[in-house]
Coordinates of C-alpha atoms in Angstrom, one line a residue:
M264 CA 25.7 14.2 -1.4
H265 CA 22.0 14.5 -1.9
S266 CA 20.2 17.7 -2.9
A267 CA 18.6 20.2 -0.6
R268 CA 15.1 18.9 -1.2
P269 CA 14.6 15.1 -1.1
I270 CA 13.6 13.2 -4.1
A271 CA 10.5 11.7 -2.5
P272 CA 6.8 11.4 -3.3
V273 CA 5.8 13.5 -0.3
I274 CA 7.7 16.7 0.6
P275 CA 5.8 19.0 2.9
V276 CA 7.0 22.6 2.6
N277 CA 5.4 24.1 5.7
Q278 CA 7.8 22.9 8.4
R279 CA 5.6 24.1 11.2
N280 CA 3.1 21.3 10.9
I281 CA 5.4 18.3 10.7
A282 CA 7.0 16.2 13.4
F283 CA 9.4 14.3 11.0
R284 CA 11.0 15.4 7.8
P285 CA 11.2 12.8 5.0
I286 CA 14.3 11.7 3.3
G287 CA 14.4 10.8 -0.4
L288 CA 15.6 8.3 -2.9
D289 CA 18.8 10.4 -3.2
A290 CA 19.5 9.7 0.5
A291 CA 18.4 6.2 1.0
R292 CA 19.5 3.0 -0.8
I293 CA 18.3 -0.5 -0.1
V294 CA 21.5 -2.5 -0.5
D295 CA 20.6 -6.1 0.4
G296 CA 17.9 -8.6 1.3
P297 CA 14.5 -9.4 -0.2
W298 CA 13.5 -5.8 -0.7
A299 CA 16.6 -5.1 -2.7
Q300 CA 15.9 -8.1 -4.8
W301 CA 12.3 -7.0 -5.3
Q302 CA 13.5 -3.6 -6.5
H303 CA 15.8 -5.3 -8.9
D304 CA 13.0 -7.4 -10.2
N305 CA 10.6 -4.5 -10.3
R306 CA 13.1 -2.7 -12.6
N307 CA 14.1 -5.6 -14.8
V308 CA 11.0 -7.9 -14.8
T309 CA 7.8 -6.2 -13.7
M310 CA 8.2 -3.0 -15.6
A311 CA 8.7 -4.8 -18.9
H312 CA 5.9 -7.1 -18.2
S313 CA 3.5 -4.2 -17.4
F314 CA 4.3 -2.1 -20.4
E315 CA 3.9 -5.2 -22.6
W316 CA 0.3 -5.5 -21.2
L317 CA -0.3 -1.8 -21.5
E318 CA 0.5 -2.0 -25.2
R319 CA -1.4 -5.3 -25.6
D320 CA -4.6 -3.9 -24.0
G321 CA -4.6 -0.7 -26.0
T322 CA -4.0 1.5 -23.1
I323 CA -1.2 3.4 -24.8
D324 CA -2.9 3.2 -28.2
N325 CA -5.9 5.0 -26.7
L326 CA -3.7 8.1 -26.4
R327 CA -1.8 7.5 -29.6
R328 CA -5.0 7.6 -31.6
L329 CA -5.7 11.2 -30.3
D330 CA -2.6 12.6 -32.1
P331 CA -4.2 15.0 -34.7
Q332 CA -1.5 13.9 -37.2
A333 CA -2.0 10.2 -36.6
G334 CA -5.2 9.6 -38.6
D335 CA -5.9 6.6 -36.4
D336 CA -9.6 5.6 -36.5
R337 CA -9.3 2.5 -34.5
P338 CA -11.8 2.3 -31.6
R339 CA -10.8 3.0 -28.1
R340 CA -10.3 -0.1 -26.0
G341 CA -10.6 -0.9 -22.3
L342 CA -12.3 0.6 -19.2
W343 CA -12.9 4.3 -19.1
F344 CA -10.1 5.0 -16.5
T345 CA -7.2 3.1 -18.1
D346 CA -5.2 6.3 -18.7
S347 CA -4.4 6.2 -15.0
D348 CA -2.8 2.7 -15.3
L349 CA -0.3 4.2 -17.7
Y350 CA 0.4 7.2 -15.6
K351 CA 1.1 5.1 -12.5
A352 CA 3.4 2.9 -14.5
L353 CA 5.2 6.1 -15.7
E354 CA 5.5 7.3 -12.2
A355 CA 7.1 4.1 -11.2
V356 CA 9.7 4.3 -14.0
A357 CA 10.4 7.9 -13.1
W358 CA 11.0 7.1 -9.4
D359 CA 13.2 4.2 -10.3
S360 CA 15.3 6.5 -12.4
A361 CA 16.5 8.1 -9.2
L362 CA 17.7 4.6 -8.0
E363 CA 19.4 3.5 -11.2
Q364 CA 19.9 5.5 -14.4
S365 CA 18.8 3.8 -17.6
N366 CA 18.9 5.2 -21.2
E367 CA 16.2 2.7 -22.1
R368 CA 13.8 3.9 -19.4
D369 CA 14.7 7.5 -20.2
A370 CA 13.7 6.9 -23.8
L371 CA 10.5 5.2 -22.7
I372 CA 9.4 8.2 -20.6
A373 CA 10.3 10.6 -23.4
D374 CA 8.3 8.6 -25.9
L375 CA 5.3 8.3 -23.7
A376 CA 5.5 12.0 -22.8
G377 CA 5.4 12.8 -26.5
I378 CA 2.3 10.6 -27.0
I379 CA 0.5 12.2 -24.0
G380 CA 1.5 15.7 -25.1
R381 CA 0.1 15.1 -28.6
A382 CA -3.1 13.8 -27.2
Q383 CA -3.5 16.7 -24.8
Q384 CA -6.0 19.4 -25.9
P385 CA -4.7 23.0 -26.3
D386 CA -6.2 24.1 -22.9
G387 CA -4.6 21.1 -21.1
Y388 CA -7.4 18.7 -20.9
V389 CA -6.6 15.1 -21.6
N390 CA -8.7 11.9 -21.2
S391 CA -8.8 9.2 -23.9
F392 CA -12.3 8.1 -23.0
V393 CA -13.9 11.5 -23.2
Q394 CA -11.8 12.6 -26.2
A395 CA -12.9 9.4 -28.0
G396 CA -16.5 10.8 -27.8
L397 CA -17.6 8.2 -25.3
D398 CA -18.5 10.8 -22.6
V399 CA -18.7 14.6 -22.2
R400 CA -16.1 16.6 -20.4
W401 CA -16.9 17.0 -16.7
D402 CA -20.5 15.7 -17.3
N403 CA -20.4 12.4 -15.4
L404 CA -17.9 13.1 -12.6
V405 CA -19.6 10.5 -10.3
K406 CA -18.2 7.8 -12.6
S407 CA -15.9 9.3 -15.2
H408 CA -12.6 9.3 -13.2
E409 CA -11.4 12.4 -15.2
L410 CA -9.9 14.2 -12.2
Y411 CA -8.6 10.9 -10.9
C412 CA -6.7 10.1 -14.1
M413 CA -5.3 13.6 -14.4
G414 CA -4.2 13.4 -10.7
H415 CA -2.1 10.4 -11.6
L416 CA -0.7 12.3 -14.6
I417 CA 0.3 15.1 -12.3
Q418 CA 2.0 12.7 -9.9
A419 CA 3.9 11.1 -12.8
G420 CA 5.1 14.5 -14.0
I421 CA 6.2 15.5 -10.5
A422 CA 8.1 12.2 -10.1
D423 CA 9.9 12.6 -13.4
R424 CA 10.9 16.2 -12.6
R425 CA 12.1 15.3 -9.1
A426 CA 14.0 12.2 -10.1
T427 CA 15.5 13.3 -13.3
G428 CA 15.1 17.1 -13.7
R429 CA 13.3 16.6 -17.0
S430 CA 10.4 19.0 -17.8
E431 CA 8.5 17.4 -20.7
L432 CA 6.0 15.3 -18.6
F433 CA 5.9 17.9 -15.9
T434 CA 4.9 20.6 -18.4
I435 CA 2.0 18.3 -19.6
A436 CA 1.0 17.9 -15.9
I437 CA 1.0 21.6 -15.3
K438 CA -1.3 22.2 -18.3
A439 CA -3.7 19.5 -17.0
A440 CA -3.7 21.1 -13.5
D441 CA -4.3 24.5 -15.0
V442 CA -7.4 23.5 -16.9
I443 CA -8.8 22.0 -13.7
V444 CA -8.2 25.2 -11.8
E445 CA -9.7 27.2 -14.7
D446 CA -12.8 25.1 -14.9
F447 CA -13.4 24.4 -11.2
G448 CA -11.4 27.0 -9.2
G449 CA -13.2 29.7 -7.3
L450 CA -16.3 27.4 -7.1
R451 CA -16.9 27.9 -10.8
R452 CA -18.0 24.3 -10.4
D453 CA -19.0 23.0 -6.9
D454 CA -18.6 19.3 -7.6
T455 CA -15.7 16.9 -7.6
D456 CA -14.5 13.5 -8.9
G457 CA -16.3 10.3 -7.8
H458 CA -12.9 8.8 -7.2
E459 CA -10.5 10.7 -5.0
E460 CA -6.8 11.2 -5.9
I461 CA -6.6 14.7 -7.3
E462 CA -6.4 16.1 -3.8
M463 CA -3.0 14.5 -3.1
A464 CA -1.7 15.4 -6.6
L465 CA -2.6 19.1 -6.4
V466 CA -1.1 19.5 -2.9
E467 CA 2.1 17.9 -4.2
L468 CA 2.1 20.2 -7.2
Y469 CA 1.8 23.2 -4.9
R470 CA 4.8 21.8 -3.0
E471 CA 6.7 21.5 -6.3
T472 CA 5.8 24.9 -7.8
G473 CA 4.9 27.1 -4.9
E474 CA 1.7 28.1 -6.8
R475 CA -0.9 28.5 -4.2
K476 CA -3.8 28.0 -6.7
Y477 CA -3.1 24.3 -6.7
L478 CA -3.4 24.1 -2.9
E479 CA -6.6 26.1 -2.9
M480 CA -8.0 23.8 -5.6
A481 CA -7.2 20.8 -3.5
E482 CA -8.9 22.5 -0.5
Q483 CA -12.0 23.2 -2.5
F484 CA -12.3 19.6 -3.7
V485 CA -12.1 18.5 0.0
D486 CA -14.6 21.2 1.2
V487 CA -17.3 20.4 -1.4
R488 CA -17.3 16.7 -0.8
G489 CA -19.8 15.4 1.8
H490 CA -22.6 17.7 0.7
G491 CA -24.2 15.5 -1.9
V492 CA -22.6 17.2 -4.8
L493 CA -22.4 13.9 -6.8
D494 CA -25.4 12.2 -8.3
A495 CA -25.1 8.7 -6.9
S496 CA -28.6 7.6 -7.7
L497 CA -27.5 5.1 -10.4
H498 CA -24.6 3.6 -8.6
F499 CA -24.5 2.8 -4.8
D500 CA -25.1 6.0 -2.7
S501 CA -23.5 9.2 -1.5
A502 CA -21.7 7.4 1.3
Y503 CA -20.0 5.1 -1.2
Y504 CA -18.3 8.3 -2.6
Q505 CA -17.6 9.9 0.8
D506 CA -20.2 12.5 -0.2
A507 CA -22.8 12.1 2.5
I508 CA -20.9 13.7 5.5
P509 CA -18.3 16.4 5.3
V510 CA -14.8 15.1 6.0
R511 CA -14.4 17.2 9.1
D512 CA -17.6 15.7 10.6
E513 CA -17.0 12.0 9.6
T514 CA -15.9 9.7 12.3
T515 CA -15.1 6.5 10.4
V516 CA -14.2 5.3 6.9
T517 CA -17.2 4.4 4.7
G518 CA -17.8 3.4 1.1
H519 CA -15.3 2.4 -1.5
A520 CA -12.1 1.6 0.4
V521 CA -9.5 3.1 -2.0
R522 CA -11.6 6.2 -2.5
A523 CA -11.9 6.8 1.3
I524 CA -8.3 6.3 2.1
Y525 CA -7.0 8.4 -0.8
L526 CA -9.3 11.2 0.4
L527 CA -7.8 11.0 3.9
A528 CA -4.3 11.1 2.5
G529 CA -5.2 14.3 0.7
V530 CA -6.7 15.6 3.8
V531 CA -3.5 15.1 5.8
D532 CA -1.5 16.7 3.0
L533 CA -3.8 19.7 3.3
Y534 CA -3.2 19.8 7.0
L535 CA 0.5 19.7 6.6
E536 CA 0.5 22.8 4.5
T537 CA -2.4 24.8 6.0
G538 CA -2.2 23.8 9.6
E539 CA -5.9 23.4 10.0
K540 CA -6.2 21.1 13.0
A541 CA -9.8 20.0 12.2
L542 CA -8.4 18.2 9.1
L543 CA -5.8 16.3 11.1
D544 CA -8.3 15.5 13.9
A545 CA -10.8 14.1 11.3
A546 CA -8.1 12.0 9.6
L547 CA -6.8 10.6 13.0
E548 CA -10.3 9.7 14.1
Q549 CA -11.2 7.9 10.9
W550 CA -7.8 6.2 10.7
S551 CA -8.1 5.0 14.3
S552 CA -11.6 3.7 13.7
M553 CA -10.5 1.9 10.5
T554 CA -7.5 0.3 12.3
A555 CA -9.4 -0.8 15.3
T556 CA -12.6 -2.1 13.6
K557 CA -12.2 -2.5 9.9
T558 CA -8.7 -3.8 9.3
Y559 CA -7.6 -7.4 8.8
L560 CA -4.6 -9.0 10.5
T561 CA -2.8 -8.9 7.2
G562 CA -3.3 -5.2 6.8
A563 CA -6.2 -5.7 4.3
V564 CA -9.0 -3.1 4.4
G565 CA -12.3 -3.3 2.6
S566 CA -14.2 -6.4 3.4
R567 CA -17.0 -6.3 0.9
F568 CA -17.0 -7.5 -2.7
A569 CA -20.0 -5.3 -3.4
G570 CA -18.3 -2.0 -4.3
E571 CA -14.8 -2.9 -3.0
A572 CA -16.1 -1.3 0.1
F573 CA -15.7 -1.1 3.9
G574 CA -18.3 -3.0 5.8
D575 CA -19.6 -2.3 9.3
S576 CA -17.4 -2.3 12.3
Y577 CA -15.9 -5.7 12.9
E578 CA -17.3 -7.1 9.7
L579 CA -14.2 -9.0 8.8
P580 CA -15.0 -12.4 7.4
P581 CA -11.8 -14.1 6.3
D582 CA -13.2 -16.3 3.4
L583 CA -15.2 -13.3 2.0
A584 CA -12.4 -10.7 2.4
Y585 CA -12.0 -8.4 -0.5
G586 CA -8.8 -6.7 0.6
E587 CA -7.9 -4.8 -2.6
T588 CA -4.2 -4.4 -3.0
C589 CA -4.6 -0.7 -3.8
A590 CA -6.5 -0.1 -0.6
T591 CA -3.6 -1.4 1.5
I592 CA -1.1 0.6 -0.5
G593 CA -3.4 3.6 0.1
N594 CA -3.3 3.0 3.8
M595 CA 0.5 2.8 3.7
M596 CA 0.5 6.2 1.9
L597 CA -1.9 7.6 4.5
S598 CA 0.0 6.1 7.5
W599 CA 3.2 7.7 6.2
R600 CA 1.6 11.1 6.0
L601 CA 0.2 10.7 9.5
L602 CA 3.7 9.6 10.8
L603 CA 5.2 12.8 9.4
A604 CA 2.4 14.8 11.0
T605 CA 2.5 13.3 14.4
G606 CA 5.8 11.4 15.0
Q607 CA 3.9 8.5 16.5
S608 CA 5.2 5.0 15.8
R609 CA 1.7 3.4 15.4
F610 CA 1.6 4.7 11.9
A611 CA 5.0 3.1 11.0
D612 CA 3.6 -0.1 12.6
A613 CA 0.6 0.0 10.3
F614 CA 2.9 0.6 7.3
E615 CA 4.9 -2.4 8.4
R616 CA 1.9 -4.7 8.8
G617 CA 0.7 -3.8 5.3
L618 CA 4.1 -4.0 3.7
Y619 CA 5.2 -7.5 5.0
N620 CA 1.8 -9.1 4.7
L621 CA -0.9 -8.1 2.2
F622 CA 1.4 -6.0 0.0
A623 CA 4.1 -8.7 0.0
A624 CA 1.4 -11.3 -0.9
S625 CA 0.0 -9.2 -3.8
T626 CA 2.8 -10.3 -6.2
S627 CA 4.1 -13.7 -7.3
I628 CA 7.7 -14.7 -6.5
E629 CA 8.4 -14.3 -10.2
R630 CA 7.1 -10.7 -10.0
T631 CA 4.9 -11.1 -13.1
A632 CA 1.5 -12.0 -11.5
F633 CA -0.6 -10.2 -9.0
F634 CA -3.6 -10.4 -6.7
Y635 CA -6.1 -7.6 -7.1
N636 CA -8.1 -8.8 -4.1
N637 CA -6.5 -10.8 -1.3
P638 CA -8.5 -13.6 0.5
A639 CA -7.7 -14.5 4.1
Q640 CA -9.1 -18.0 3.7
R641 CA -9.6 -20.3 0.8
R642 CA -11.8 -23.3 1.5
A643 CA -11.1 -25.1 -1.8
P644 CA -8.3 -24.9 -4.4
Y645 CA -9.8 -22.5 -7.0
P646 CA -8.6 -23.0 -10.7
A647 CA -5.3 -21.5 -11.6
A648 CA -5.4 -18.0 -13.1
P649 CA -5.3 -17.7 -16.9
T650 CA -1.9 -16.7 -18.3
D651 CA -2.9 -15.3 -21.7
T652 CA -6.1 -13.5 -20.8
R653 CA -7.0 -11.4 -17.8
P654 CA -10.0 -11.3 -15.5
L655 CA -11.8 -8.1 -14.6
R656 CA -10.8 -8.3 -10.9
A657 CA -13.5 -10.1 -8.9
D658 CA -12.7 -13.2 -6.8
A659 CA -9.1 -14.1 -6.7
P660 CA -8.4 -17.3 -8.6
G661 CA -6.2 -20.1 -7.3
T662 CA -3.0 -18.4 -8.4
R663 CA -2.2 -14.8 -9.3
P664 CA -3.3 -13.5 -12.7
T665 CA -0.7 -12.0 -15.0
W666 CA -2.8 -8.9 -15.6
F667 CA -6.3 -7.5 -15.1
E668 CA -8.9 -5.7 -17.3
C669 CA -9.0 -3.3 -14.4
A670 CA -5.3 -3.0 -14.0
C671 CA -4.9 -0.5 -11.2
C672 CA -3.0 -2.7 -8.8
P673 CA 0.1 -3.8 -10.7
P674 CA 1.3 -0.2 -11.5
N675 CA 0.5 0.8 -7.9
I676 CA 2.7 -2.1 -6.7
M677 CA 5.5 -0.9 -9.1
R678 CA 5.5 2.7 -7.8
T679 CA 5.4 1.5 -4.2
I680 CA 8.5 -0.7 -4.6
A681 CA 10.3 2.1 -6.5
T682 CA 9.7 4.6 -3.7
L683 CA 10.2 2.2 -0.8
P684 CA 13.6 3.6 0.4
A685 CA 11.9 7.0 1.0
Y686 CA 9.7 5.4 3.7
L687 CA 12.5 3.9 5.8
A688 CA 13.7 6.8 7.9
S689 CA 13.2 10.5 8.6
N690 CA 14.8 13.4 10.6
D691 CA 14.0 16.3 12.7
D692 CA 15.9 19.1 14.5
S693 CA 17.2 16.7 17.1
G694 CA 18.3 13.8 14.9
V695 CA 17.2 10.9 12.8
Q696 CA 14.5 8.2 13.1
L697 CA 14.6 4.7 11.8
H698 CA 11.1 3.4 11.0
Q699 CA 11.5 0.2 8.9
F700 CA 14.2 -2.4 9.4
V701 CA 15.8 -2.9 5.9
A702 CA 19.4 -3.3 4.9
A703 CA 20.1 0.2 3.6
D704 CA 22.5 3.1 3.4
L705 CA 21.0 6.4 4.7
V706 CA 22.3 10.0 4.5
F707 CA 21.0 13.0 6.5
E708 CA 21.7 16.7 6.6
L709 CA 21.1 17.8 10.2
G710 CA 21.6 21.1 11.9
A711 CA 24.4 19.4 13.7
G712 CA 26.0 18.3 10.5
A713 CA 26.1 15.4 8.0
V714 CA 25.1 12.0 9.2
S715 CA 25.5 8.7 7.3
L716 CA 24.3 5.3 8.6
S717 CA 24.6 1.8 7.3
V718 CA 21.9 -0.6 8.4
Q719 CA 22.6 -4.3 8.3
T720 CA 19.9 -6.8 9.1
E721 CA 18.2 -10.0 7.9
Y722 CA 14.8 -8.8 9.3
P723 CA 12.3 -10.4 9.5
L724 CA 14.2 -13.7 9.5
D725 CA 15.7 -12.5 12.7
G726 CA 15.4 -9.4 14.8
R727 CA 18.9 -8.1 14.9
V728 CA 19.4 -4.7 13.4
A729 CA 22.9 -3.3 13.4
I730 CA 23.3 0.4 12.6
T731 CA 26.8 1.6 11.8
V732 CA 27.6 5.3 11.9
T733 CA 29.7 5.9 8.9
E734 CA 29.7 9.7 9.1
A735 CA 28.9 11.9 12.1
P736 CA 29.2 15.6 13.1
D737 CA 31.2 16.8 16.1
N738 CA 28.0 17.7 17.9
P739 CA 25.6 15.3 19.6
F740 CA 22.4 14.2 17.9
T741 CA 19.6 11.7 18.7
L742 CA 19.3 8.4 16.9
S743 CA 15.8 7.0 17.4
V744 CA 14.6 3.5 16.5
R745 CA 11.0 2.4 16.4
R746 CA 9.9 -0.2 18.9
P747 CA 7.4 -2.3 17.0
D748 CA 4.0 -2.7 18.6
W749 CA 4.3 -6.5 18.6
A750 CA 7.7 -6.5 20.4
D751 CA 7.6 -7.6 24.0
A752 CA 11.2 -6.6 24.6
L753 CA 14.0 -4.7 23.0
G754 CA 17.7 -5.1 23.5
V755 CA 20.0 -2.2 22.9
A756 CA 23.8 -2.2 22.7
I757 CA 26.4 0.4 21.6
N758 CA 29.8 -0.9 20.5
G759 CA 29.1 -4.2 22.3
G760 CA 28.0 -2.6 25.6
S761 CA 24.4 -3.0 26.7
V762 CA 22.4 0.2 27.1
D763 CA 19.3 0.6 29.3
V764 CA 16.8 2.9 27.5
D765 CA 13.1 2.9 27.3
A766 CA 10.8 3.8 24.4
T767 CA 9.1 7.1 24.5
D768 CA 5.3 7.5 24.5
A769 CA 5.5 8.0 20.8
G770 CA 7.0 4.5 20.4
Y771 CA 10.7 5.2 19.7
V772 CA 13.9 4.3 21.5
P773 CA 16.0 7.5 21.5
I774 CA 19.8 7.6 22.1
T775 CA 21.4 10.9 22.3
R776 CA 25.2 11.2 22.3
T777 CA 28.2 12.5 20.3
W778 CA 28.4 9.7 17.8
E779 CA 31.6 8.9 16.0
A780 CA 32.3 7.2 12.7
G781 CA 32.5 3.5 13.4
D782 CA 30.0 3.4 16.3
V783 CA 27.6 0.5 16.0
L784 CA 24.2 0.5 17.6
V785 CA 22.6 -2.9 17.7
I786 CA 18.9 -3.3 18.3
D787 CA 17.9 -6.8 19.1
I788 CA 14.2 -7.6 18.8
P789 CA 13.3 -11.1 20.1
M790 CA 11.5 -12.9 17.3
H791 CA 9.4 -15.9 18.3
P792 CA 6.1 -17.3 17.1
R793 CA 3.0 -16.0 18.9
L794 CA -0.7 -16.7 18.9
T795 CA -3.0 -13.9 18.0
V796 CA -6.8 -13.6 18.6
A797 CA -9.2 -11.1 17.0
H798 CA -11.4 -8.7 18.8
P799 CA -14.4 -10.6 20.3
A800 CA -16.8 -8.6 18.1
V801 CA -15.3 -10.1 15.0
D802 CA -17.9 -13.0 14.9
A803 CA -16.4 -14.6 11.9
V804 CA -13.2 -15.7 13.7
R805 CA -14.3 -15.8 17.4
G806 CA -12.7 -18.8 19.1
T807 CA -9.9 -19.0 16.6
V808 CA -6.2 -18.2 16.7
A809 CA -3.6 -17.0 14.2
I810 CA 0.2 -17.3 14.2
E811 CA 2.4 -14.3 13.9
R812 CA 6.2 -14.0 14.1
G813 CA 7.6 -10.5 14.2
P814 CA 5.8 -8.4 11.6
V815 CA 4.8 -11.5 9.6
V816 CA 1.4 -13.1 9.6
Y817 CA 1.4 -16.8 8.9
A818 CA -1.0 -19.0 7.0
F819 CA -1.6 -22.7 6.7
E820 CA -1.5 -23.9 3.0
S821 CA -2.6 -27.3 2.0
V822 CA 0.6 -27.8 0.0
D823 CA 2.6 -28.1 3.2
Q824 CA 0.3 -30.5 5.1
A825 CA 0.1 -34.3 5.0
D826 CA -2.1 -35.6 2.2
D827 CA -4.9 -36.7 4.5
V828 CA -5.0 -33.3 6.4
D829 CA -8.0 -31.2 5.4
L830 CA -7.4 -27.6 6.6
N831 CA -11.1 -27.1 6.8
R832 CA -11.3 -29.6 9.6
V833 CA -8.2 -28.7 11.7
E834 CA -8.0 -27.1 15.1
L835 CA -5.0 -25.8 17.0
L836 CA -3.7 -27.2 20.3
A837 CA -2.9 -23.8 21.5
E838 CA -1.2 -24.9 24.7
R839 CA 1.4 -26.8 22.8
P840 CA 4.6 -24.9 21.9
L841 CA 5.2 -23.6 18.4
A842 CA 8.4 -24.6 16.7
E843 CA 10.3 -22.7 14.0
R844 CA 12.9 -23.7 11.5
L845 CA 14.5 -22.2 8.4
G846 CA 13.2 -23.4 5.1
D847 CA 12.2 -22.1 1.7
V848 CA 9.2 -21.7 -0.5
E849 CA 10.0 -21.8 -4.2
G850 CA 13.6 -20.7 -3.5
Q851 CA 12.6 -17.9 -1.0
E852 CA 14.3 -18.4 2.3
T853 CA 11.9 -18.1 5.2
V854 CA 11.0 -19.3 8.6
L855 CA 8.5 -22.2 8.7
I856 CA 6.5 -22.8 11.9
T857 CA 5.1 -26.1 13.0
A858 CA 2.2 -26.4 15.4
A859 CA 0.4 -29.2 17.1
G860 CA -3.1 -29.6 15.6
Y861 CA -6.2 -31.8 15.8
L862 CA -8.0 -33.1 12.8
R863 CA -11.7 -33.4 13.4
D864 CA -13.7 -36.3 12.1
D865 CA -17.0 -34.7 11.2
T866 CA -18.7 -37.8 9.8
S867 CA -21.2 -38.0 12.6
W868 CA -22.7 -34.8 11.2
T869 CA -23.3 -36.2 7.7
G870 CA -26.6 -35.2 6.3
T871 CA -27.3 -32.2 8.5
G872 CA -25.8 -28.8 8.9
W873 CA -27.2 -28.1 12.4
H874 CA -28.4 -30.0 15.5
S875 CA -29.9 -29.1 18.8
R876 CA -27.2 -28.3 21.3
A877 CA -28.4 -30.8 23.9
D878 CA -28.0 -33.9 21.6
A879 CA -25.4 -32.8 19.2
P880 CA -23.4 -35.9 18.1
P881 CA -19.8 -36.2 19.4
V882 CA -16.9 -35.3 17.2
D883 CA -13.9 -37.5 17.2
G884 CA -10.4 -36.8 15.7
R885 CA -6.7 -37.3 16.0
P886 CA -3.5 -35.3 16.5
V887 CA -1.7 -33.9 13.5
E888 CA 1.3 -31.7 12.8
L889 CA 0.6 -28.5 10.9
V890 CA 3.1 -26.4 9.0
A891 CA 2.6 -22.6 8.5
I892 CA 4.3 -20.3 6.0
P893 CA 4.3 -16.5 5.7
Y894 CA 1.0 -15.5 4.2
S895 CA 2.9 -13.4 1.7
L896 CA 4.2 -16.6 0.1
W897 CA 0.9 -18.5 -0.4
A898 CA -0.5 -19.3 -3.9
N899 CA 3.0 -19.6 -5.4
R900 CA 2.8 -23.4 -5.8
G901 CA -0.5 -23.9 -7.6
P902 CA -4.1 -23.8 -6.4
S903 CA -4.5 -24.6 -2.7
V904 CA -6.6 -24.5 0.4
M905 CA -5.4 -21.7 2.8
R906 CA -6.4 -20.3 6.1
I907 CA -4.9 -17.8 8.6
F908 CA -7.2 -18.2 11.6
V909 CA -7.8 -21.8 13.0
P910 CA -10.3 -22.8 15.7
E911 CA -8.7 -23.4 19.0
H912 CA -9.2 -27.1 20.2
R913 CA -11.0 -27.3 23.5

């Protein structure tokens, strides 16, 4: 049986402000399917790959050299914020320890905790860039990432303590947090970090320790931002750092995408503990604006290469999309917090869109290569990524690189996969809620008694979700299942008998009864291909259509088309039916979709890029068959042309 407090990354302690209570890695196990395989590969492939690169790039050596006894005079290597890459990787290993114990991983954490502890200064400060003499403590916060790095250290310490009960890394994290409070608390300094993250970390540390000083420190960091406290004169502007408008007054997301979303996640964390409604209202307004006007179909956010930033409303060009992996992970983290705060399924829908599309596309099938930014269209087959060196980040090559000089995304992917079970379900005083459809075993402690569920599904290959009650109390409770926003119908049956039940305004199908062990609730969500169009203000894709099936966005990749089909010249015959069949991509079982297309012959336009409308030359063409695969699987078979949105043939 699981412990009283869940082993989870987000555990609100003020129960008055939450709609749903999270469960943890001690109460949720993914037991089958592609996510179980990814967790296995994350543990056995990606982690070893990542720590090999962290050693190779000097990320760990940067801290080793700070040991007063080491006598290491080698120069520091890498970007100024590489400490955070190690801390996120450590957090991933710690969370994974709650899923499967490993003496080897325990020894890794102990060794790295020792390295960090010996590098840490007596007052708790630790930053390998500053301590190498390359900057001055707290002197360049607009750029230095000092609080950002220490925030990730705090989260790693919390993860290790929750997952394993160990104290070494957590003690280091406490010392780091205490020097922050000592130097900044009580407005001894009225500025903050140029890259948000510390806010989430400090709130979670308050939750773990009960020490209110950490909550107050997080609140101060939120309150001072937006008043021009950072000198942005040499790099973008105040809006880029969310420092132009106070968070309670802001109405949309602006600037660097990851920064903006991490800030909002911290804001919701603060609301959950303080109950200040203005914080929740601001986060809801900004999230809603982002979702409606600044989010790609794949769940990507941040359309501009310049500054990895949000563009204007509806500025969503597919071929120029930046779509940083960390930004979508951040939106999943934010959406989860908003789900706990409100109980509204739209936040679980957003989590699902990001999870099955951009996040799933971020990593190669082998789990050893990654996209930092994620294009939504590729007009030409870019050269394959290097395998022995690493790019900075910039434009995604034709295949996924094995690492990056700016290596924030791979460790972020690792910790997301390690904690995925914690995002599947929740509970409240009335019962349990199922948010994501993954084959898993779930355990809950309700007021009515203990509840255990076994979820069997092949989702998203099909939409059948069977939930078997394996343990139930004598008293009734409510089992609620999310109705996805894309679903046009939902079948419900209990023990083979159909049940007529509607979804609530919050988007959940609730069934209240005295459940018995052996009861089987089956949710049947019809899965069929559908055509999707973008908001008419998204000029870049007006007049085009995309294909979705269930939660999955599809893409056309040149690898799957006939040799003479140029995806840059195809149009879709939208009135023709879409057909689906089971297939595979590099051994990954999936549903392939075929569509009737039209291949334009643009040769009459040779030599000119524009023409008067009145005498524009006619365009001929011929019918072709097009094959679409899940966007998540593209770029696994070499460089290719790819597109999601295709012009509708008229």
